[in-house]
CSV table of C-alpha atoms in Angstrom, one decimal:
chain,number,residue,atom,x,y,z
A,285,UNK,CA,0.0,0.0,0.0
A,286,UNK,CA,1.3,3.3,-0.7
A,287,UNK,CA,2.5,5.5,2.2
A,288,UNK,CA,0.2,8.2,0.8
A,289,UNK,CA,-3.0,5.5,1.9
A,290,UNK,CA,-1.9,4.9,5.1
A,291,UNK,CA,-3.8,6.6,8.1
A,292,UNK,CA,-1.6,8.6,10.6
A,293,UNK,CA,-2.5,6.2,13.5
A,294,UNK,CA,-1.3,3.2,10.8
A,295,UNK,CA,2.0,5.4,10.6
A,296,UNK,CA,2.1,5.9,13.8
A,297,UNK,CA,2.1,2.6,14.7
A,298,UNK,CA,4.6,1.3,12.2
A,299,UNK,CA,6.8,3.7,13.5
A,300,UNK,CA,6.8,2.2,17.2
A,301,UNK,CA,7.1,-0.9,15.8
A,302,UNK,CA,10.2,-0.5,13.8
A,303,UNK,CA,11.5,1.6,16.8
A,304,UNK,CA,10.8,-1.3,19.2
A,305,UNK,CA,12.7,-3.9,16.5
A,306,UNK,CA,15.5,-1.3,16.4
A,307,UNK,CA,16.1,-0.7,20.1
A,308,UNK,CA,16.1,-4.7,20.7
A,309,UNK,CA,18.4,-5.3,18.2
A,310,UNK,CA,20.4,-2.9,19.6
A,311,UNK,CA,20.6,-3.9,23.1
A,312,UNK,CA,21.2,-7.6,21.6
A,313,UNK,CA,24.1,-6.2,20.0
A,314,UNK,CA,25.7,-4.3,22.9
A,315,UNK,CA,25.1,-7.6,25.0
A,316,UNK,CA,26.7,-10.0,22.8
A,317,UNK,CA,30.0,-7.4,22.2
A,318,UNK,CA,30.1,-7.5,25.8
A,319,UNK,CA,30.3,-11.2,26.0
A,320,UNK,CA,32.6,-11.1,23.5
A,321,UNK,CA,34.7,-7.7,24.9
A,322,UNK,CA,34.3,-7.3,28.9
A,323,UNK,CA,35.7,-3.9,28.2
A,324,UNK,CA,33.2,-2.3,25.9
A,325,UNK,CA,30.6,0.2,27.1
A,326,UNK,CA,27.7,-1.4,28.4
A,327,UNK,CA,23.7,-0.3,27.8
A,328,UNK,CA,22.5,2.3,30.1
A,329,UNK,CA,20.4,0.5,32.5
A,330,UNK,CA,16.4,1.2,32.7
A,331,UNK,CA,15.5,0.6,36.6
A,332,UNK,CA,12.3,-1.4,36.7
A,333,UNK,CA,9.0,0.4,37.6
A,334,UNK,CA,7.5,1.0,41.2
A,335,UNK,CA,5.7,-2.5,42.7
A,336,UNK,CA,7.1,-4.4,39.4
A,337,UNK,CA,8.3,-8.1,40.6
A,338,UNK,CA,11.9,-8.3,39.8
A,339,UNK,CA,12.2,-11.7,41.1
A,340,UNK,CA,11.3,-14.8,43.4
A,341,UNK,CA,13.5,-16.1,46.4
A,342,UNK,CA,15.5,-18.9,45.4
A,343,UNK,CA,17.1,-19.8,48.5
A,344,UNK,CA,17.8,-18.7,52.4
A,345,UNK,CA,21.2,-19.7,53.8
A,346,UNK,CA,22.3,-18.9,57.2
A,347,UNK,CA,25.8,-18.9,58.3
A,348,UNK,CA,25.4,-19.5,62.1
A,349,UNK,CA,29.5,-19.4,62.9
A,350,UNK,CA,31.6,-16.5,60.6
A,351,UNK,CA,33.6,-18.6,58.4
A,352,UNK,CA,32.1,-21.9,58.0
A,353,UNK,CA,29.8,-23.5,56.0
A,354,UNK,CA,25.7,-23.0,55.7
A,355,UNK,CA,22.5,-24.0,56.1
A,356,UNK,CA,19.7,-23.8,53.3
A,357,UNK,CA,16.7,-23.0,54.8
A,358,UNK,CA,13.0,-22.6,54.0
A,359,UNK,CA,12.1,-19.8,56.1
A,360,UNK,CA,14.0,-17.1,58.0
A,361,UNK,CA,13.4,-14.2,60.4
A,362,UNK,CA,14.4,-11.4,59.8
A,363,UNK,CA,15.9,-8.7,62.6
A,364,UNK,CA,17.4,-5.4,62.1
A,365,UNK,CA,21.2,-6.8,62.7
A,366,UNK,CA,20.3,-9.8,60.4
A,367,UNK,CA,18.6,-12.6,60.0
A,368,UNK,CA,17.9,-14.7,63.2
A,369,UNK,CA,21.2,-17.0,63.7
A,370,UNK,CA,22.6,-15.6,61.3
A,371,UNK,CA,26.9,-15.2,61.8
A,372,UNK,CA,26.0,-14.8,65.2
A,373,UNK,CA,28.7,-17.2,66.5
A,374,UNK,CA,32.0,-16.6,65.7
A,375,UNK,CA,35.7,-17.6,66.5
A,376,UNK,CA,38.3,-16.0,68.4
A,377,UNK,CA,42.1,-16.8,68.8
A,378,UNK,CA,42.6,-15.1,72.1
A,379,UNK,CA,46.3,-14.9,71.4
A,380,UNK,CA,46.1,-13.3,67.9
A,381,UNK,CA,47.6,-9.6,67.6
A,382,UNK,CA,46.0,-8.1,65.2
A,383,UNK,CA,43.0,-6.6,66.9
A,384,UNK,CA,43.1,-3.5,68.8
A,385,UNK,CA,44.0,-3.3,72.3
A,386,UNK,CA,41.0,-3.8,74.8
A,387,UNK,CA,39.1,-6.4,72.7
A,388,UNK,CA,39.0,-10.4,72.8
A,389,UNK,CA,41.3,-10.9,70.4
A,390,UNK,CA,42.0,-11.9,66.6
A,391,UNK,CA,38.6,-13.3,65.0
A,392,UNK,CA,39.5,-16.2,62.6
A,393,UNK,CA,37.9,-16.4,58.9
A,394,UNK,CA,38.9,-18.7,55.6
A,395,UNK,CA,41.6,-16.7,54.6
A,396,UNK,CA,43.3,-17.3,58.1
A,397,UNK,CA,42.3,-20.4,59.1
A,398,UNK,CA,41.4,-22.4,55.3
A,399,UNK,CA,40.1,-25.8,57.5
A,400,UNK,CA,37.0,-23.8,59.1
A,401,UNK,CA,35.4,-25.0,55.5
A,402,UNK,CA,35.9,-28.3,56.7
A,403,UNK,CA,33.2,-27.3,59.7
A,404,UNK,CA,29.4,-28.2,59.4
A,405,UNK,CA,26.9,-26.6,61.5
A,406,UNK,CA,23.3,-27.5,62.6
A,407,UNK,CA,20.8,-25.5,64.4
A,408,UNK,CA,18.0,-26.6,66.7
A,409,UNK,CA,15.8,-24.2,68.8
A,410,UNK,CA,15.0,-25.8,72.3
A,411,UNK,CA,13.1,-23.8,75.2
A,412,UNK,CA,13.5,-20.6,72.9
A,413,UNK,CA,17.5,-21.2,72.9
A,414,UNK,CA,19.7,-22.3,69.8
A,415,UNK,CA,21.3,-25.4,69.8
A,416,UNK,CA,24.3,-25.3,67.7
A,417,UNK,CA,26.1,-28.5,66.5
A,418,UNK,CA,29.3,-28.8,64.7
A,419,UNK,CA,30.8,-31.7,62.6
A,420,UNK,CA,34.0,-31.8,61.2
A,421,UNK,CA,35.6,-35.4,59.5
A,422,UNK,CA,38.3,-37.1,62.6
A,423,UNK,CA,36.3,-35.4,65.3
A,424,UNK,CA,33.4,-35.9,67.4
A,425,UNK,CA,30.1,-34.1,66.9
A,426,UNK,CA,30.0,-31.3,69.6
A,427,UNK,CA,26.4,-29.2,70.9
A,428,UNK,CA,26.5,-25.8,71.9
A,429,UNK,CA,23.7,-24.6,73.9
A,430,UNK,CA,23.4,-20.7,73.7
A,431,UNK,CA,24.8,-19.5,76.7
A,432,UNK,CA,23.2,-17.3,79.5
A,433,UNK,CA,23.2,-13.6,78.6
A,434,UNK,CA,21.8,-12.6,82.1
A,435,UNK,CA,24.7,-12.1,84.2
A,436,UNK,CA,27.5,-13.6,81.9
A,437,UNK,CA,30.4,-11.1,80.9
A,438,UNK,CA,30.2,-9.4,77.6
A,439,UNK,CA,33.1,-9.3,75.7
A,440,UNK,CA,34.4,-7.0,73.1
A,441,UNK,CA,34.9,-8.1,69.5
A,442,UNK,CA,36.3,-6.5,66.9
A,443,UNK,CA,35.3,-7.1,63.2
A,444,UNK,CA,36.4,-5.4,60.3
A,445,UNK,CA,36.7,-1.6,61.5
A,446,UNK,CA,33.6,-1.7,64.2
A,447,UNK,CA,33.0,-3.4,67.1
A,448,UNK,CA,30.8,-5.3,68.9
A,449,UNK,CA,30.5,-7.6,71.9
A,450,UNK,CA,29.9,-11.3,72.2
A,451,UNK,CA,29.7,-13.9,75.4
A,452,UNK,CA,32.0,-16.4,76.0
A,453,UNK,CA,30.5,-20.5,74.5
A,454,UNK,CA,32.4,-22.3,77.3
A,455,UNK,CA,35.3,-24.4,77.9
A,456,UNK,CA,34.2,-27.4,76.3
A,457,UNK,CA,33.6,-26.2,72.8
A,458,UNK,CA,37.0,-23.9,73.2
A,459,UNK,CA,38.6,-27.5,73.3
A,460,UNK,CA,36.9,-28.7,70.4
A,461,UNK,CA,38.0,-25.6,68.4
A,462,UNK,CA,41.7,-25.7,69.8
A,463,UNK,CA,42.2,-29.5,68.7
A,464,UNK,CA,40.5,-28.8,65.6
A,465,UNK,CA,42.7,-25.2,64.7
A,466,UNK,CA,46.2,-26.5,66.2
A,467,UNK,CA,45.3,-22.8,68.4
A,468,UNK,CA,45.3,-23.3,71.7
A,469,UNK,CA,44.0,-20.1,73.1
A,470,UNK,CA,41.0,-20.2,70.9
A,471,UNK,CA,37.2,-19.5,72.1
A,472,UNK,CA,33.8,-19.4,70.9
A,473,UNK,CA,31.4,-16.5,71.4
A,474,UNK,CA,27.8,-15.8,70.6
A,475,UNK,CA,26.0,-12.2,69.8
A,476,UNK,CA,23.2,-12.7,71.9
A,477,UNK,CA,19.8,-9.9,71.2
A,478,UNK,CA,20.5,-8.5,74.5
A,479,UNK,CA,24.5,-7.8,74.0
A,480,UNK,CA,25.7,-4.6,72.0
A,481,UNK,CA,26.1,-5.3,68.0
A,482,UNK,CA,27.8,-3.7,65.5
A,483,UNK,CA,27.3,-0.2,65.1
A,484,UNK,CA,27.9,-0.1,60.7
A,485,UNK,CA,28.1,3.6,61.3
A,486,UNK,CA,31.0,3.7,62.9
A,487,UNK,CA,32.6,2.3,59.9
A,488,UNK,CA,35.4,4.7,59.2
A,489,UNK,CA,35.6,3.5,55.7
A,490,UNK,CA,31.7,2.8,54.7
A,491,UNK,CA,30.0,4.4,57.2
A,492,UNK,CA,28.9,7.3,55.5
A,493,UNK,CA,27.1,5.5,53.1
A,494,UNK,CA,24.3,4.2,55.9
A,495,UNK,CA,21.2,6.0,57.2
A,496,UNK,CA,22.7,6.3,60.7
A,497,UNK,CA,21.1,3.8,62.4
A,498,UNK,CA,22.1,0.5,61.1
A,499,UNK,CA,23.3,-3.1,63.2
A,500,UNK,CA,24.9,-5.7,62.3
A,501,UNK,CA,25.8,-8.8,63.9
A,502,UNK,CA,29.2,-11.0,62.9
A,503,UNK,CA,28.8,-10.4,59.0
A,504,UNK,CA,31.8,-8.3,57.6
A,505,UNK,CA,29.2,-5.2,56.6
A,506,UNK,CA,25.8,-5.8,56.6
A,507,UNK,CA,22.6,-7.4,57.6
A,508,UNK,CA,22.3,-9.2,54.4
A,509,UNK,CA,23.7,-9.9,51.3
A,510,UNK,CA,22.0,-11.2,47.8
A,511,UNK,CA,23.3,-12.1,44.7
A,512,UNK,CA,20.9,-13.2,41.8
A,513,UNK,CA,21.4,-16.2,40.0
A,514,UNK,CA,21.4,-14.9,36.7
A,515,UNK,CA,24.7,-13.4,38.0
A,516,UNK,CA,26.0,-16.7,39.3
A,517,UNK,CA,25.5,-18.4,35.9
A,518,UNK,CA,27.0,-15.1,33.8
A,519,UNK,CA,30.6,-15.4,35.7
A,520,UNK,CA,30.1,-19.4,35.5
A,521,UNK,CA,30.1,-19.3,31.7
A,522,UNK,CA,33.0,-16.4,31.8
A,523,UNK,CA,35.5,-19.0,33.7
A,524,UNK,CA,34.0,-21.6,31.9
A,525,UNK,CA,32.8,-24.0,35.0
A,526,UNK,CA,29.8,-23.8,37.6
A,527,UNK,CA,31.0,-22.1,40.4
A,528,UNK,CA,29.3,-23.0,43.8
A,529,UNK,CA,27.2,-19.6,45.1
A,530,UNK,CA,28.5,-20.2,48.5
A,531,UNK,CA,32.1,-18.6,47.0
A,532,UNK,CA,30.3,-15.9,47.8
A,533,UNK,CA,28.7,-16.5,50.8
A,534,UNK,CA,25.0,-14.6,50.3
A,535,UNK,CA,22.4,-15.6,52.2
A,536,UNK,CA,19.4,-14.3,49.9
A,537,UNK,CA,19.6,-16.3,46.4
A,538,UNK,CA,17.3,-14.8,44.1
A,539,UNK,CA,15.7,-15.6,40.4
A,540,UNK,CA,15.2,-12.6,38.9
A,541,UNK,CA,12.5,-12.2,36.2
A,542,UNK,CA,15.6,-11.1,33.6
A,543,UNK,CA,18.3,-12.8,32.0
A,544,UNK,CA,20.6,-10.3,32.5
A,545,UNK,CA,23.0,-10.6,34.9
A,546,UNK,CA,24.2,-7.9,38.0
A,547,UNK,CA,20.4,-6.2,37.8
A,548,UNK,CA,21.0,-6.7,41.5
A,549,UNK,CA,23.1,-3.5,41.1
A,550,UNK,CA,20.5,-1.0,40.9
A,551,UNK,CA,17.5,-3.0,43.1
A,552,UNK,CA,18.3,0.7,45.4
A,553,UNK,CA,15.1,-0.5,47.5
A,554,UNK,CA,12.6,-3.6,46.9
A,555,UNK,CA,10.3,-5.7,49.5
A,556,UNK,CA,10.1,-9.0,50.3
A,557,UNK,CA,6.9,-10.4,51.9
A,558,UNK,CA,5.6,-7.3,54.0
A,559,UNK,CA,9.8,-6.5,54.7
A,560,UNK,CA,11.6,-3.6,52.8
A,561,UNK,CA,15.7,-4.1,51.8
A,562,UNK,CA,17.6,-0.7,50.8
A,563,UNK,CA,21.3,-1.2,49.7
A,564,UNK,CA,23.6,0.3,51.6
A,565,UNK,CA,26.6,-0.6,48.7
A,566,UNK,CA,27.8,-3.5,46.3
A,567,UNK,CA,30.1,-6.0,48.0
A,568,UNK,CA,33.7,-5.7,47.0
A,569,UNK,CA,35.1,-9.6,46.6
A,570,UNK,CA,38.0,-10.4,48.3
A,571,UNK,CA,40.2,-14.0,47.3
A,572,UNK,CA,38.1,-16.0,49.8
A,573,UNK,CA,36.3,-16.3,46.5
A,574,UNK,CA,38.7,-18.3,44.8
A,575,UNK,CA,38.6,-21.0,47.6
A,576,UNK,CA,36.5,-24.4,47.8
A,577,UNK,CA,33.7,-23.5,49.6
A,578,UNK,CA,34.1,-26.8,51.1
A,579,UNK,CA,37.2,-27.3,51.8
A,580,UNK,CA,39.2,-24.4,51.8
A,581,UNK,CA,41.8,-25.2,49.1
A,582,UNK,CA,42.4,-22.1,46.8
A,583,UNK,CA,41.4,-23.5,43.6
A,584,UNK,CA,43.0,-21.0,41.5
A,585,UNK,CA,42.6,-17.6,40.1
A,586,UNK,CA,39.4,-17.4,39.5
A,587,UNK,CA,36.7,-16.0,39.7
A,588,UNK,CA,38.3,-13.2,41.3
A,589,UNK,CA,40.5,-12.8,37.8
A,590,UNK,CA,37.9,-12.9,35.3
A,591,UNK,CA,35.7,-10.6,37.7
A,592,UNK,CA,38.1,-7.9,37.6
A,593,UNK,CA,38.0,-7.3,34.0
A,594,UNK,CA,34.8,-5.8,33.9
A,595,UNK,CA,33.0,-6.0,37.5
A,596,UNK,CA,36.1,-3.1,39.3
A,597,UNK,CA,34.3,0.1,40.3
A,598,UNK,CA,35.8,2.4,39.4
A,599,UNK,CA,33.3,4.9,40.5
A,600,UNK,CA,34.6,4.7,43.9
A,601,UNK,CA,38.5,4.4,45.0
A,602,UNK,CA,36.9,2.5,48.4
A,603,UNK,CA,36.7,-1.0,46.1
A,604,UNK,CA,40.0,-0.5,45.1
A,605,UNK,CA,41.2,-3.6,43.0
A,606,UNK,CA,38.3,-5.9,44.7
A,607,UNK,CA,35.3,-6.5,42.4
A,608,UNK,CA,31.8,-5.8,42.4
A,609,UNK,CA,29.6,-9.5,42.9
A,610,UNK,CA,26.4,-9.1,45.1
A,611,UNK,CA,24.8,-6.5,47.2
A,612,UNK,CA,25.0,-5.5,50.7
A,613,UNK,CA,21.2,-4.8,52.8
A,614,UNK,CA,19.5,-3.5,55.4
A,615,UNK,CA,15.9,-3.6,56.2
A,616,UNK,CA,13.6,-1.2,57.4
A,617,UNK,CA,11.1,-3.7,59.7
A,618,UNK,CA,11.8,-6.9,61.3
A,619,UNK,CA,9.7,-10.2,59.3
A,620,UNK,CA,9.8,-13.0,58.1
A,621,UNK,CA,10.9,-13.8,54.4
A,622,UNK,CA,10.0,-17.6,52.9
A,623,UNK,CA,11.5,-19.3,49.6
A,624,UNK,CA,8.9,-18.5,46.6
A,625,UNK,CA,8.7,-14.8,47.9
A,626,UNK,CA,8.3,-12.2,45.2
A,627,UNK,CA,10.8,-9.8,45.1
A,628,UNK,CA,9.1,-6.4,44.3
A,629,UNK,CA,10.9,-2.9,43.3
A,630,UNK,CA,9.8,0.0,45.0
C-alpha cells in the first residue's frame, strides 16, 4: 500500500514498531559485544517500575558461625542486625595480635584459618534457645547450647573496623576448636539480642554510606547480602565451570525475572513479603572467592581474575582492586521472608 494511503495512526504505529525492533536489536548487539569484549561500554540500565516483581526467592542460607559453612533453609526471620542465627557465633584466637588493644582478640575467617570450611553446622531451637552443633571429619560431633546472657560477661569483639561484643560459648567447645585449629587459646562467642552489635556507622571507611542507624551482627558489613542467580551463571560461563554460590557467601539467592546478569546493582530498594531491603553498597570480593567453599583449598585464580576485567568500580577508589559481585542490605522492619517470595521494586 502506498504511504500516501496509510492513516496517521497506521503510521504511527509502524513507526513504534520498527523503533521497538531497532532498540532490541540494539541492546542484543551491545550484550553480545560484551560477552565477547568485557571492556566495551555497556547499555545504560532502565531501573524497573515501582511495585514491578523483579524476582522470586531462590534460596535462604544462614551462616550461624563466621567462616564456615551454611544451612539452606526454607524460612528465616528477619531482625534489624540480620537474619535470626545468622553469623551470630564466631571464633576467636585469644592470642592473635591483630585486633586493637581492649578487645577479645584476633577473629579467625577462611583466609586465616582455610580448614573452618571443613566445619558443618546445625541449628536446633530448644526452650527458645539455639542449639548449635558442629561436625567436622576425625572429630566428634560437639552441641553448643546458647549461653546465658543474664549475668555472663560481655566481651568486646572487633570485626572489620567496628566493634561489637559477644559472650563467652564455654570451655568445652573452646577445646573442640583448639584441637580442631592447632590454636590453643581459641574460644567461641555468641552475639546474643540482648548484648551490643555492631554499630555499621561507625565504619570509618563505609560508614557514611548508611542511614545512621544500622546493626549488624558478625557479617563483615551488613545485615544481608544477595546475589541473583542470573549473576552466578554469567561469571560461571565467563570461567567456563559452575562455580558454587556459597564462594560468595549470600544468604538471599534470588531468580530474577531477567536474564541479565548484576540487575542486583541498581535494586536501590525492593520488598520481600511485607519487609523492605535498601542497599547500603555492592560488595567488594575479596580472594576467599577463589577457595573451595568446602574445603578451603584455593582453587585457583578465578573467579576473582575474570571478575576484575569488567565487574572493578571504578566509581569509587573504596573497592580498590576488589570487584563488584552481590549487594550488601539492610531492612527497614523486622519479618519473616520464605523461599517462593516475590521480590518487588519499589
Amino acid at each position: 500500500m502506498p504511504l500516501s494511503e496509510l492513516s496517521s495512526q497506521q503510521i504511527a504505529v509502524a513507526a513504534v514498531a520498527t523503533g521497538a525492533a531497532a532498540a532490541g536489536a540494539l541492546g542484543l548487539w551491545m550484550y553480545y559485544r560484551r560477552q565477547a569484549d568485557p571492556n566495551a561500554a555497556q547499555p545504560v540500565q532502565v531501573g524497573p517500575r515501582p511495585n514491578e516483581v523483579i524476582g522470586k526467592v531462590k534460596s535462604i542460607v544462614l551462616y550461624p558461625v563466621k567462616s564456615i559453612r551454611g544451612i539452606e533453609v526454607g524460612s528465616a526471620d528477619c531482625l534489624m542486625r540480620g537474619f535470626k542465627y545468622d553469623r551470630r557465633f564466631i571464633i576467636v584466637n585469644t592470642a592473635g595480635t591483630n585486633a586493637p588493644e581492649g578487645t577479645g582478640g584476633e577473629f579467625l575467617n577462611l583466609l586465616k584459618m582455610p580448614k573452618m570450611a571443613q566445619i558443618q553446622p546445625r541449628l536446633e531451637e530448644a526452650d527458645g534457645k539455639v542449639v548449635l552443633t558442629l561436625e567436622a571429619d576425625g572429630y566428634d560431633t560437639i552441641r553448643i547450647q546458647e549461653p546465658d546472657a543474664e549475668g555472663s560477661e560481655r566481651v568486646a569483639l572487633h570485626v572489620y573496623r567496628t566493634n561489637g561484643e559477644g559472650i563467652d560459648c564455654g570451655d568445652e567447645v573452646a577445646a573442640w576448636l583448639a584441637a580442631f585449629t592447632g590454636l590453643p587459646s581459641v574460644r567461641m562467642y555468641f552475639m546474643a539480642e540482648s548484648v551490643k552489635p555492631r554499630h555499621i556507622p561507625d565504619d570509618p571507611k563505609w560508614g557514611s554510606v548508611t542511614r545512621g542507624n544500622e546493626d549488624v551482627s558478625f557479617a563483615n558489613f551488613a545485615p544481608f547480602m544477595l546475589c541473583t542467580q542470573q549473576s552466578l551463571t554469567d561469571i560461571s560461563g565467563r570461567v567456563g565451570r559452575d562455580l558454587e554460590m556459597a564462594r560468595f557467601r549470600p544468604n538471599i539467592i534470588v531468580e530474577s525475572t531477567s536474564s541479565a546478569p548484576y540487575q542486583e546493582d541498581h535494586w536501590k530498594s525492593f520488598k520481600i513479603a511485607d519487609i523492605g531491603f535498601y542497599i547500603l553498597k555492592k560488595c567488594g570480593r575479596c580472594p576467599m572467592t577463589q577457595m573451595d567453599p568446602n574445603t578451603g583449598e584455593k582453587t585457583g585464580p578465578e573467579p576473582l581474575s575474570t571478575l576484575r576485567e569488567f565487574r572493578l568500580e571504578k566509581s569509587d577508589s573504596r573497592y580498590a582492586n576488589s570487584p563488584i559481585f552481590g549487594i550488601q542490605l539492610a531492612a527497614e522492619q523486622e519479618g519473616t521472608i520464605r523461599v517462593g517470595d516475590s521480590v518487588v521494586f519499589g
